[in-house]
């Protein structure tokens, strides 16, 4: 007797406390296994290495996934970097994610990933904060999208500890990108070299 293939859950979640591929630590990835785009609102419960809940820890997503707003496209992914504050925040090694709400929205599935990268003066990708002079954005899709961009500063690395986000600056205005387009945002001189990472998430489009 053949087993029926398992139907994947509507949403699947992956959390990585300490990155091994150059991505930020404490990265949350939510995959949408449906054909409907949604704006999810997430709830988090942090726990330690033994699986014990840490009730005094406040967990927030840099992209605001705990408040709702970031777009999770149909058959796509939404990433967020988590911040832990309060008593016991340095003990966090895992997080349980609950879907508090999911508003269905009219947005096409992405054909290719939208990207944001740190760039230097020659508009080449860089991982060196000292050479981080601008943000390179690419929308390879045949329709316009709206992005919200944030710059992250991390605490100094400590042995066997995830790097916590110490400061976040979100650009005041969302970025509307035309179909099959790229764009460069140059940083003001007074913040160059201060930040370690750039991240983005999609919003419901304001591009017409």
mmCIF file of C-alpha atoms in Angstrom:
data_model
loop_
_atom_site.group_PDB
_atom_site.id
_atom_site.type_symbol
_atom_site.label_atom_id
_atom_site.label_comp_id
_atom_site.label_asym_id
_atom_site.label_seq_id
_atom_site.Cartn_x
_atom_site.Cartn_y
_atom_site.Cartn_z
ATOM 1 C CA UNK A 1 0.000 0.000 0.000
ATOM 2 C CA UNK A 2 1.452 3.305 -1.090
ATOM 3 C CA UNK A 3 1.698 6.093 1.408
ATOM 4 C CA UNK A 4 0.086 9.341 0.467
ATOM 5 C CA UNK A 5 2.577 12.180 0.163
ATOM 6 C CA UNK A 6 2.435 14.521 3.110
ATOM 7 C CA UNK A 7 0.795 17.850 2.480
ATOM 8 C CA UNK A 8 3.098 20.628 3.706
ATOM 9 C CA UNK A 9 1.676 23.008 6.305
ATOM 10 C CA UNK A 10 0.496 26.391 4.983
ATOM 11 C CA UNK A 11 3.505 28.081 6.590
ATOM 12 C CA UNK A 12 6.827 26.630 7.714
ATOM 13 C CA UNK A 13 9.320 28.371 9.989
ATOM 14 C CA UNK A 14 13.087 28.074 10.378
ATOM 15 C CA UNK A 15 15.116 29.842 13.069
ATOM 16 C CA UNK A 16 18.931 29.939 13.097
ATOM 17 C CA UNK A 17 20.502 31.292 16.290
ATOM 18 C CA UNK A 18 24.116 31.324 15.064
ATOM 19 C CA UNK A 19 24.704 31.615 11.334
ATOM 20 C CA UNK A 20 27.290 29.545 9.490
ATOM 21 C CA UNK A 21 26.791 31.053 6.017
ATOM 22 C CA UNK A 22 27.511 34.742 6.610
ATOM 23 C CA UNK A 23 23.878 35.689 7.245
ATOM 24 C CA UNK A 24 22.980 37.602 10.417
ATOM 25 C CA UNK A 25 22.550 35.580 13.596
ATOM 26 C CA UNK A 26 19.061 35.071 15.036
ATOM 27 C CA UNK A 27 17.529 34.858 11.568
ATOM 28 C CA UNK A 28 13.914 33.801 11.163
ATOM 29 C CA UNK A 29 12.631 32.507 7.813
ATOM 30 C CA UNK A 30 8.937 31.937 7.126
ATOM 31 C CA UNK A 31 7.956 30.065 3.971
ATOM 32 C CA UNK A 32 4.517 30.416 2.429
ATOM 33 C CA UNK A 33 3.456 27.049 0.997
ATOM 34 C CA UNK A 34 0.165 28.382 -0.351
ATOM 35 C CA UNK A 35 -0.876 30.191 -3.519
ATOM 36 C CA UNK A 36 -2.120 33.222 -1.580
ATOM 37 C CA UNK A 37 -0.008 36.201 -0.498
ATOM 38 C CA UNK A 38 -0.492 37.265 3.115
ATOM 39 C CA UNK A 39 0.556 39.863 5.672
ATOM 40 C CA UNK A 40 1.265 37.762 8.783
ATOM 41 C CA UNK A 41 1.466 38.842 12.407
ATOM 42 C CA UNK A 42 3.716 36.614 14.498
ATOM 43 C CA UNK A 43 3.986 35.902 18.203
ATOM 44 C CA UNK A 44 7.233 34.655 19.750
ATOM 45 C CA UNK A 45 8.158 32.633 22.829
ATOM 46 C CA UNK A 46 11.899 32.496 23.554
ATOM 47 C CA UNK A 47 13.517 29.516 25.286
ATOM 48 C CA UNK A 48 16.984 28.495 26.484
ATOM 49 C CA UNK A 49 19.300 25.648 25.473
ATOM 50 C CA UNK A 50 17.282 23.238 27.662
ATOM 51 C CA UNK A 51 13.961 24.197 26.069
ATOM 52 C CA UNK A 52 12.770 26.204 29.068
ATOM 53 C CA UNK A 53 10.680 29.283 28.333
ATOM 54 C CA UNK A 54 12.165 32.660 29.229
ATOM 55 C CA UNK A 55 9.086 34.620 30.350
ATOM 56 C CA UNK A 56 10.888 37.929 30.933
ATOM 57 C CA UNK A 57 12.410 38.091 27.454
ATOM 58 C CA UNK A 58 10.719 40.402 24.950
ATOM 59 C CA UNK A 59 11.152 39.219 21.349
ATOM 60 C CA UNK A 60 10.767 41.536 18.372
ATOM 61 C CA UNK A 61 11.513 41.283 14.673
ATOM 62 C CA UNK A 62 13.663 43.992 13.111
ATOM 63 C CA UNK A 63 11.330 43.947 10.097
ATOM 64 C CA UNK A 64 8.285 44.196 12.353
ATOM 65 C CA UNK A 65 6.831 40.734 11.769
ATOM 66 C CA UNK A 66 5.528 40.820 15.377
ATOM 67 C CA UNK A 67 3.381 43.849 14.480
ATOM 68 C CA UNK A 68 2.222 42.832 11.006
ATOM 69 C CA UNK A 69 3.078 44.789 7.870
ATOM 70 C CA UNK A 70 5.783 42.748 6.088
ATOM 71 C CA UNK A 71 4.456 40.951 3.019
ATOM 72 C CA UNK A 72 4.829 37.182 2.616
ATOM 73 C CA UNK A 73 4.275 36.462 -1.093
ATOM 74 C CA UNK A 74 2.520 33.358 -2.340
ATOM 75 C CA UNK A 75 5.019 30.460 -2.524
ATOM 76 C CA UNK A 76 7.664 32.868 -1.213
ATOM 77 C CA UNK A 77 9.614 33.617 1.949
ATOM 78 C CA UNK A 78 9.815 36.363 4.549
ATOM 79 C CA UNK A 79 12.955 36.805 6.630
ATOM 80 C CA UNK A 80 13.403 38.733 9.850
ATOM 81 C CA UNK A 81 16.223 39.223 12.344
ATOM 82 C CA UNK A 82 15.049 38.800 15.920
ATOM 83 C CA UNK A 83 15.990 40.988 18.880
ATOM 84 C CA UNK A 84 15.793 39.748 22.462
ATOM 85 C CA UNK A 85 15.555 42.200 25.347
ATOM 86 C CA UNK A 86 14.952 41.860 29.074
ATOM 87 C CA UNK A 87 16.105 39.555 31.846
ATOM 88 C CA UNK A 88 17.632 36.367 30.430
ATOM 89 C CA UNK A 89 17.976 37.656 26.863
ATOM 90 C CA UNK A 90 21.562 36.351 26.662
ATOM 91 C CA UNK A 91 20.268 32.823 27.375
ATOM 92 C CA UNK A 92 18.038 32.584 24.295
ATOM 93 C CA UNK A 93 18.900 29.666 22.006
ATOM 94 C CA UNK A 94 15.568 29.074 20.320
ATOM 95 C CA UNK A 95 12.174 30.576 19.710
ATOM 96 C CA UNK A 96 8.707 29.184 19.203
ATOM 97 C CA UNK A 97 6.774 31.042 16.533
ATOM 98 C CA UNK A 98 2.997 31.321 16.517
ATOM 99 C CA UNK A 99 0.903 32.774 13.711
ATOM 100 C CA UNK A 100 -1.360 35.273 15.464
ATOM 101 C CA UNK A 101 -3.014 36.495 12.254
ATOM 102 C CA UNK A 102 -2.646 36.313 8.468
ATOM 103 C CA UNK A 103 -4.385 38.867 6.278
ATOM 104 C CA UNK A 104 -4.845 37.702 2.686
ATOM 105 C CA UNK A 105 -3.769 40.338 0.160
ATOM 106 C CA UNK A 106 -3.772 40.731 -3.611
ATOM 107 C CA UNK A 107 -0.100 40.501 -4.582
ATOM 108 C CA UNK A 108 1.508 38.318 -7.259
ATOM 109 C CA UNK A 109 3.986 35.591 -6.407
ATOM 110 C CA UNK A 110 7.601 36.571 -7.016
ATOM 111 C CA UNK A 111 9.192 34.941 -10.039
ATOM 112 C CA UNK A 112 12.676 35.732 -8.710
ATOM 113 C CA UNK A 113 13.994 36.990 -5.375
ATOM 114 C CA UNK A 114 14.322 40.707 -4.755
ATOM 115 C CA UNK A 115 17.764 41.545 -3.328
ATOM 116 C CA UNK A 116 19.432 44.248 -1.255
ATOM 117 C CA UNK A 117 23.206 44.311 -0.718
ATOM 118 C CA UNK A 118 25.858 46.524 0.822
ATOM 119 C CA UNK A 119 27.983 48.158 -1.882
ATOM 120 C CA UNK A 120 31.219 50.132 -1.988
ATOM 121 C CA UNK A 121 32.081 53.257 -3.965
ATOM 122 C CA UNK A 122 32.489 51.184 -7.136
ATOM 123 C CA UNK A 123 28.992 49.739 -6.637
ATOM 124 C CA UNK A 124 30.412 46.294 -5.900
ATOM 125 C CA UNK A 125 28.960 44.086 -3.159
ATOM 126 C CA UNK A 126 30.913 44.230 0.098
ATOM 127 C CA UNK A 127 30.693 42.659 3.549
ATOM 128 C CA UNK A 128 33.108 45.198 5.067
ATOM 129 C CA UNK A 129 31.309 47.871 7.145
ATOM 130 C CA UNK A 130 34.189 50.249 6.445
ATOM 131 C CA UNK A 131 33.433 50.058 2.715
ATOM 132 C CA UNK A 132 29.655 50.205 3.143
ATOM 133 C CA UNK A 133 28.840 53.379 1.228
ATOM 134 C CA UNK A 134 25.541 52.460 -0.372
ATOM 135 C CA UNK A 135 22.717 49.973 -0.859
ATOM 136 C CA UNK A 136 22.211 48.109 -4.117
ATOM 137 C CA UNK A 137 18.638 47.010 -4.851
ATOM 138 C CA UNK A 138 17.454 44.686 -7.625
ATOM 139 C CA UNK A 139 13.907 43.769 -8.642
ATOM 140 C CA UNK A 140 14.090 41.130 -11.410
ATOM 141 C CA UNK A 141 10.312 40.606 -11.541
ATOM 142 C CA UNK A 142 7.988 41.734 -14.375
ATOM 143 C CA UNK A 143 5.987 43.946 -12.004
ATOM 144 C CA UNK A 144 6.720 46.761 -9.578
ATOM 145 C CA UNK A 145 7.320 46.131 -5.883
ATOM 146 C CA UNK A 146 7.639 48.183 -2.698
ATOM 147 C CA UNK A 147 10.516 47.572 -0.273
ATOM 148 C CA UNK A 148 11.321 48.794 3.221
ATOM 149 C CA UNK A 149 15.043 48.986 3.997
ATOM 150 C CA UNK A 150 16.794 48.788 7.382
ATOM 151 C CA UNK A 151 20.435 49.102 8.412
ATOM 152 C CA UNK A 152 21.666 46.917 11.275
ATOM 153 C CA UNK A 153 24.480 47.412 13.749
ATOM 154 C CA UNK A 154 25.551 44.398 15.819
ATOM 155 C CA UNK A 155 27.166 44.028 19.213
ATOM 156 C CA UNK A 156 30.762 42.860 19.325
ATOM 157 C CA UNK A 157 30.930 39.067 18.882
ATOM 158 C CA UNK A 158 31.315 36.995 22.040
ATOM 159 C CA UNK A 159 32.417 33.391 22.244
ATOM 160 C CA UNK A 160 29.586 30.921 21.538
ATOM 161 C CA UNK A 161 27.013 33.724 21.712
ATOM 162 C CA UNK A 162 24.753 34.946 18.882
ATOM 163 C CA UNK A 163 25.432 38.525 17.828
ATOM 164 C CA UNK A 164 22.599 40.726 19.005
ATOM 165 C CA UNK A 165 21.345 43.692 17.016
ATOM 166 C CA UNK A 166 22.367 46.812 18.939
ATOM 167 C CA UNK A 167 20.898 49.467 16.640
ATOM 168 C CA UNK A 168 18.453 49.631 13.738
ATOM 169 C CA UNK A 169 17.847 52.505 11.350
ATOM 170 C CA UNK A 170 14.945 52.116 8.925
ATOM 171 C CA UNK A 171 14.861 54.427 5.923
ATOM 172 C CA UNK A 172 12.149 57.025 6.352
ATOM 173 C CA UNK A 173 10.513 56.281 3.009
ATOM 174 C CA UNK A 174 9.730 52.953 1.378
ATOM 175 C CA UNK A 175 11.354 52.307 -1.986
ATOM 176 C CA UNK A 176 9.123 51.771 -5.019
ATOM 177 C CA UNK A 177 10.886 49.808 -7.736
ATOM 178 C CA UNK A 178 9.705 49.390 -11.308
ATOM 179 C CA UNK A 179 9.639 46.003 -13.000
ATOM 180 C CA UNK A 180 13.033 44.544 -13.978
ATOM 181 C CA UNK A 181 14.945 47.414 -12.389
ATOM 182 C CA UNK A 182 17.847 48.193 -10.098
ATOM 183 C CA UNK A 183 18.553 51.138 -7.845
ATOM 184 C CA UNK A 184 21.350 52.513 -5.650
ATOM 185 C CA UNK A 185 20.856 54.440 -2.408
ATOM 186 C CA UNK A 186 23.984 56.218 -1.174
ATOM 187 C CA UNK A 187 24.401 56.538 2.585
ATOM 188 C CA UNK A 188 24.929 59.917 4.278
ATOM 189 C CA UNK A 189 28.569 60.469 5.159
ATOM 190 C CA UNK A 190 27.910 60.517 8.913
ATOM 191 C CA UNK A 191 26.652 56.894 8.993
ATOM 192 C CA UNK A 192 29.190 55.281 6.667
ATOM 193 C CA UNK A 193 31.111 52.534 8.424
ATOM 194 C CA UNK A 194 28.652 52.358 11.324
ATOM 195 C CA UNK A 195 26.407 49.513 10.165
ATOM 196 C CA UNK A 196 27.167 45.843 9.535
ATOM 197 C CA UNK A 197 24.207 44.654 7.459
ATOM 198 C CA UNK A 198 21.334 45.783 5.257
ATOM 199 C CA UNK A 199 18.034 43.922 5.181
ATOM 200 C CA UNK A 200 14.718 44.497 3.468
ATOM 201 C CA UNK A 201 11.186 43.230 3.342
ATOM 202 C CA UNK A 202 8.315 43.729 0.939
ATOM 203 C CA UNK A 203 5.298 45.888 1.679
ATOM 204 C CA UNK A 204 2.005 46.140 -0.122
ATOM 205 C CA UNK A 205 2.841 48.162 -3.244
ATOM 206 C CA UNK A 206 2.447 51.893 -3.507
ATOM 207 C CA UNK A 207 4.070 51.748 -6.945
ATOM 208 C CA UNK A 208 1.657 52.484 -9.782
#
